[in-house]
Amino acid sequence: DAGVIQSPRHEVTEMGQEVTLRCKPISGHDYLFWYRQTMMRGLELLIYFNNNVPIDDSGMPEDRFSAKMPNASFSTLKIQPSEPRDSAVYFCASSLSGPGNTIYFGEGSWLTVV
Amino acid sequence: EDQVTQSPEALRLQEGESSSLNCSYTVSGLRGLFWYRQDPGKGPEFLFTLYSAGEEKEKERLKATLTKKESFLHITAPKPEDSATYLCAVHISGGYNKLIFGAGTRLAVHP
């Protein structure tokens, strides 16, 4: 199994630019999660989907952030416009049956906004 | 407010020197407690799930235990390859179906 695949692995962008992070979950997993990790706040859940439907987006910081899951094998997290405080590692993760079961993380997308 | 606190923040051990990491929680209803390992530049990797007080799980040099207020990750005779950040997370009930992660303990094991 290839695991959760994220792209890009690293992105450096200028403030105000649009950033799109991509994720392919493990095949057969019904749940997909987007997390953000920073030194100050640790690992935070931004949003998660069940069967491509957003279930809880209460962690999305503000309207500049949006996430979509058009099909079972692809999701995007978009930041528009980006700000320096968005600099973080963004992880995509998936699980077979929800937050209470083993969650498998991708290797992360390292975002730097200058 | 639901909280997960890990201690210590960082721990330095000599190879073979056993120790324990702590994860204490204050949550409305615990449905499960998870331990993850995170290597630099990588995503967290699942280690254990514990569901009820008194439960224990083991894997190689690691043993996780759970009480009603906290969990311990015991590391016996650690090796340098055990160096990583160890994260605990709680799955809570009460309408909030999500994991809450602690800040982690950075473990360094020196030869």
Short mmCIF file of C-alpha atoms in Angstrom, two decimals:
data_model
loop_
_atom_site.label_atom_id
_atom_site.label_comp_id
_atom_site.label_asym_id
_atom_site.label_seq_id
_atom_site.Cartn_x
_atom_site.Cartn_y
_atom_site.Cartn_z
CA ASP A 1 0.00 0.00 0.00
CA ALA A 2 1.39 3.40 -0.99
CA GLY A 3 0.10 5.20 2.08
CA VAL A 4 -1.28 8.73 2.12
CA ILE A 5 0.35 10.79 -0.61
CA GLN A 6 0.70 14.55 -0.34
CA SER A 7 2.02 17.18 -2.72
CA PRO A 8 3.90 19.38 -2.81
CA ARG A 9 6.30 18.33 -0.07
CA HIS A 10 7.70 21.83 0.19
CA GLU A 11 6.29 25.15 -0.95
CA VAL A 12 7.62 28.65 -0.54
CA THR A 13 5.27 31.39 -1.64
CA GLU A 14 4.83 35.11 -1.28
CA MET A 15 2.19 36.66 0.92
CA GLY A 16 -1.04 37.13 -0.96
CA GLN A 17 -0.53 34.22 -3.31
CA GLU A 18 -2.88 31.25 -3.55
CA VAL A 19 -1.63 27.94 -2.22
CA THR A 20 -3.13 24.56 -3.07
CA LEU A 21 -2.13 21.42 -1.20
CA ARG A 22 -3.12 18.03 -2.53
CA CYS A 23 -3.79 14.67 -0.98
CA LYS A 24 -4.50 11.12 -2.07
CA PRO A 25 -5.78 8.99 0.82
CA ILE A 26 -5.24 5.28 1.27
CA SER A 27 -7.54 3.37 -1.03
CA GLY A 28 -10.65 2.16 0.77
CA HIS A 29 -10.44 4.65 3.61
CA ASP A 30 -13.70 6.51 4.09
CA TYR A 31 -12.34 9.31 6.26
CA LEU A 32 -9.90 12.03 5.28
CA PHE A 33 -8.40 14.58 7.65
CA TRP A 34 -6.42 17.77 7.21
CA TYR A 35 -4.17 18.74 10.13
CA ARG A 36 -1.81 21.65 10.66
CA GLN A 37 1.30 21.43 12.85
CA THR A 38 3.24 24.35 14.27
CA MET A 39 5.66 24.68 17.14
CA MET A 40 3.30 27.01 18.98
CA ARG A 41 0.02 25.13 18.59
CA GLY A 42 1.06 21.56 17.92
CA LEU A 43 -1.11 19.34 15.76
CA GLU A 44 -4.54 20.80 15.07
CA LEU A 45 -7.42 19.31 13.13
CA LEU A 46 -8.63 21.67 10.41
CA ILE A 47 -11.36 19.65 8.74
CA TYR A 48 -12.38 16.09 8.07
CA PHE A 49 -14.50 14.33 5.48
CA ASN A 50 -16.53 11.14 5.52
CA ASN A 51 -17.31 9.64 2.14
CA ASN A 52 -16.26 12.92 0.50
CA VAL A 53 -18.63 15.01 2.63
CA PRO A 54 -17.20 17.58 5.08
CA ILE A 55 -18.23 16.59 8.60
CA ASP A 56 -16.41 19.02 10.88
CA ASP A 57 -14.72 22.18 9.64
CA SER A 58 -14.66 23.96 12.97
CA GLY A 59 -10.87 23.97 12.94
CA MET A 60 -10.56 25.91 9.70
CA PRO A 61 -8.98 29.19 10.83
CA GLU A 62 -10.87 31.60 8.61
CA ASP A 63 -12.48 32.10 5.25
CA ARG A 64 -9.12 32.18 3.54
CA PHE A 65 -8.98 28.41 4.01
CA SER A 66 -11.10 26.00 2.00
CA ALA A 67 -11.04 22.26 1.46
CA LYS A 68 -12.67 20.03 -1.09
CA MET A 69 -12.95 16.34 -1.75
CA PRO A 70 -14.36 15.83 -5.23
CA ASN A 71 -13.93 12.06 -5.11
CA ALA A 72 -12.76 9.28 -2.82
CA SER A 73 -9.15 9.46 -3.98
CA PHE A 74 -8.40 13.18 -3.98
CA SER A 75 -8.65 16.20 -1.71
CA THR A 76 -7.32 19.74 -1.77
CA LEU A 77 -6.68 22.35 0.88
CA LYS A 78 -6.54 25.86 -0.50
CA ILE A 79 -5.35 29.05 1.14
CA GLN A 80 -6.23 32.29 -0.60
CA PRO A 81 -4.71 34.77 0.05
CA SER A 82 -1.82 33.28 2.02
CA GLU A 83 -0.24 35.07 4.98
CA PRO A 84 3.07 34.53 6.81
CA ARG A 85 1.20 33.15 9.84
CA ASP A 86 -0.02 30.28 7.64
CA SER A 87 3.53 28.91 7.56
CA ALA A 88 3.30 25.40 8.98
CA VAL A 89 3.37 21.73 8.10
CA TYR A 90 0.05 20.56 6.72
CA PHE A 91 -0.73 16.88 7.08
CA CYS A 92 -3.34 14.89 5.30
CA ALA A 93 -4.44 11.66 6.93
CA SER A 94 -7.00 8.95 6.37
CA SER A 95 -8.71 6.18 8.30
CA LEU A 96 -11.05 3.31 7.66
CA SER A 97 -13.77 4.29 10.08
CA GLY A 98 -13.46 7.64 11.72
CA PRO A 99 -11.43 9.68 14.22
CA GLY A 100 -11.64 6.96 16.84
CA ASN A 101 -9.72 4.48 14.75
CA THR A 102 -6.14 4.37 13.57
CA ILE A 103 -5.33 7.41 11.48
CA TYR A 104 -2.58 7.14 8.87
CA PHE A 105 -0.70 10.32 8.11
CA GLY A 106 1.06 11.47 4.99
CA GLU A 107 4.54 12.95 5.14
CA GLY A 108 3.23 16.49 5.14
CA SER A 109 3.44 19.61 3.03
CA TRP A 110 5.88 22.16 4.43
CA LEU A 111 4.54 25.63 3.67
CA THR A 112 6.52 28.83 4.06
CA VAL A 113 4.83 32.14 3.28
CA VAL A 114 7.24 35.06 3.01
CA GLU B 1 -12.33 22.54 28.40
CA ASP B 2 -10.85 19.33 27.04
CA GLN B 3 -7.09 19.25 27.52
CA VAL B 4 -4.21 16.89 26.86
CA THR B 5 -0.88 17.61 28.54
CA GLN B 6 2.33 15.72 27.89
CA SER B 7 5.41 15.76 30.07
CA PRO B 8 8.26 16.24 29.96
CA GLU B 9 8.54 18.44 26.87
CA ALA B 10 11.93 16.94 26.13
CA LEU B 11 13.86 14.01 27.53
CA ARG B 12 17.44 12.98 27.01
CA LEU B 13 18.43 9.42 27.86
CA GLN B 14 21.52 7.32 27.61
CA GLU B 15 21.18 4.12 25.64
CA GLY B 16 19.77 1.48 27.98
CA GLU B 17 18.40 4.00 30.48
CA SER B 18 14.70 3.21 30.94
CA SER B 19 12.15 5.96 31.53
CA SER B 20 8.51 6.94 31.13
CA LEU B 21 6.61 9.62 29.25
CA ASN B 22 3.37 11.00 30.66
CA CYS B 23 0.11 12.02 29.01
CA SER B 24 -2.52 13.47 31.33
CA TYR B 25 -5.97 14.41 30.12
CA THR B 26 -9.00 16.33 31.27
CA VAL B 27 -11.83 15.47 28.92
CA SER B 28 -15.56 15.15 29.08
CA GLY B 29 -15.63 11.54 28.00
CA LEU B 30 -12.72 9.39 26.89
CA ARG B 31 -13.43 6.99 24.06
CA GLY B 32 -9.82 6.05 23.44
CA LEU B 33 -6.24 7.18 23.89
CA PHE B 34 -3.69 6.92 21.11
CA TRP B 35 0.10 7.05 21.05
CA TYR B 36 1.94 8.12 17.90
CA ARG B 37 5.62 8.42 17.07
CA GLN B 38 6.85 11.24 14.83
CA ASP B 39 10.29 11.31 13.26
CA PRO B 40 11.74 14.61 11.98
CA GLY B 41 10.30 15.53 8.60
CA LYS B 42 7.71 12.76 8.74
CA GLY B 43 4.07 12.38 9.64
CA PRO B 44 2.99 10.77 12.92
CA GLU B 45 3.02 6.97 12.92
CA PHE B 46 0.53 4.98 14.96
CA LEU B 47 1.82 2.99 17.94
CA PHE B 48 -1.02 2.02 20.31
CA THR B 49 -4.67 2.51 21.20
CA LEU B 50 -5.94 2.10 24.77
CA TYR B 51 -9.63 2.13 25.62
CA SER B 52 -10.08 1.50 29.33
CA ALA B 53 -8.28 2.04 32.63
CA GLY B 54 -5.94 -0.81 33.42
CA GLU B 55 -5.30 -1.68 29.81
CA GLU B 56 -1.72 -2.19 28.66
CA LYS B 57 -0.18 -2.61 25.20
CA GLU B 58 3.40 -3.55 24.31
CA LYS B 59 5.55 -3.29 21.23
CA GLU B 60 9.25 -4.08 21.36
CA ARG B 61 10.77 -1.72 23.97
CA LEU B 62 7.58 0.30 24.41
CA LYS B 63 4.71 -0.32 26.79
CA ALA B 64 1.67 1.93 27.11
CA THR B 65 -0.60 1.97 30.14
CA LEU B 66 -3.81 3.82 30.93
CA THR B 67 -5.49 5.08 34.11
CA LYS B 68 -8.57 7.22 34.51
CA LYS B 69 -6.52 10.42 34.38
CA GLU B 70 -3.34 9.66 32.48
CA SER B 71 -1.36 7.35 30.28
CA PHE B 72 2.28 6.39 30.44
CA LEU B 73 4.59 5.29 27.67
CA HIS B 74 7.34 3.24 29.25
CA ILE B 75 10.55 2.82 27.31
CA THR B 76 12.73 -0.05 28.43
CA ALA B 77 16.43 -0.11 27.56
CA PRO B 78 16.02 2.46 24.76
CA LYS B 79 18.24 2.57 21.71
CA PRO B 80 19.24 5.60 19.61
CA GLU B 81 16.66 4.61 16.99
CA ASP B 82 13.92 5.25 19.56
CA SER B 83 14.72 8.96 19.32
CA ALA B 84 11.61 10.75 18.08
CA THR B 85 8.72 12.89 19.24
CA TYR B 86 5.99 10.89 20.95
CA LEU B 87 2.47 12.25 20.69
CA CYS B 88 -0.58 11.19 22.59
CA ALA B 89 -4.12 11.93 21.45
CA VAL B 90 -7.51 11.40 23.04
CA HIS B 91 -10.70 10.55 21.26
CA ILE B 92 -13.52 12.28 23.08
CA SER B 93 -17.24 11.76 23.22
CA GLY B 94 -20.08 14.20 23.83
CA GLY B 95 -20.74 15.16 20.24
CA TYR B 96 -17.17 16.06 19.40
CA ASN B 97 -15.99 13.14 17.31
CA LYS B 98 -12.36 14.11 17.03
CA LEU B 99 -8.87 13.47 18.31
CA ILE B 100 -7.17 16.05 20.49
CA PHE B 101 -3.39 15.84 20.36
CA GLY B 102 -0.93 16.74 23.08
CA ALA B 103 2.14 18.83 22.30
CA GLY B 104 4.42 15.80 22.38
CA THR B 105 7.60 14.72 24.16
CA ARG B 106 10.86 14.97 22.22
CA LEU B 107 12.99 11.98 23.15
CA ALA B 108 16.70 11.82 22.39
CA VAL B 109 18.58 8.60 23.16
CA HIS B 110 22.35 8.89 23.05
CA PRO B 111 24.79 5.98 22.64
#
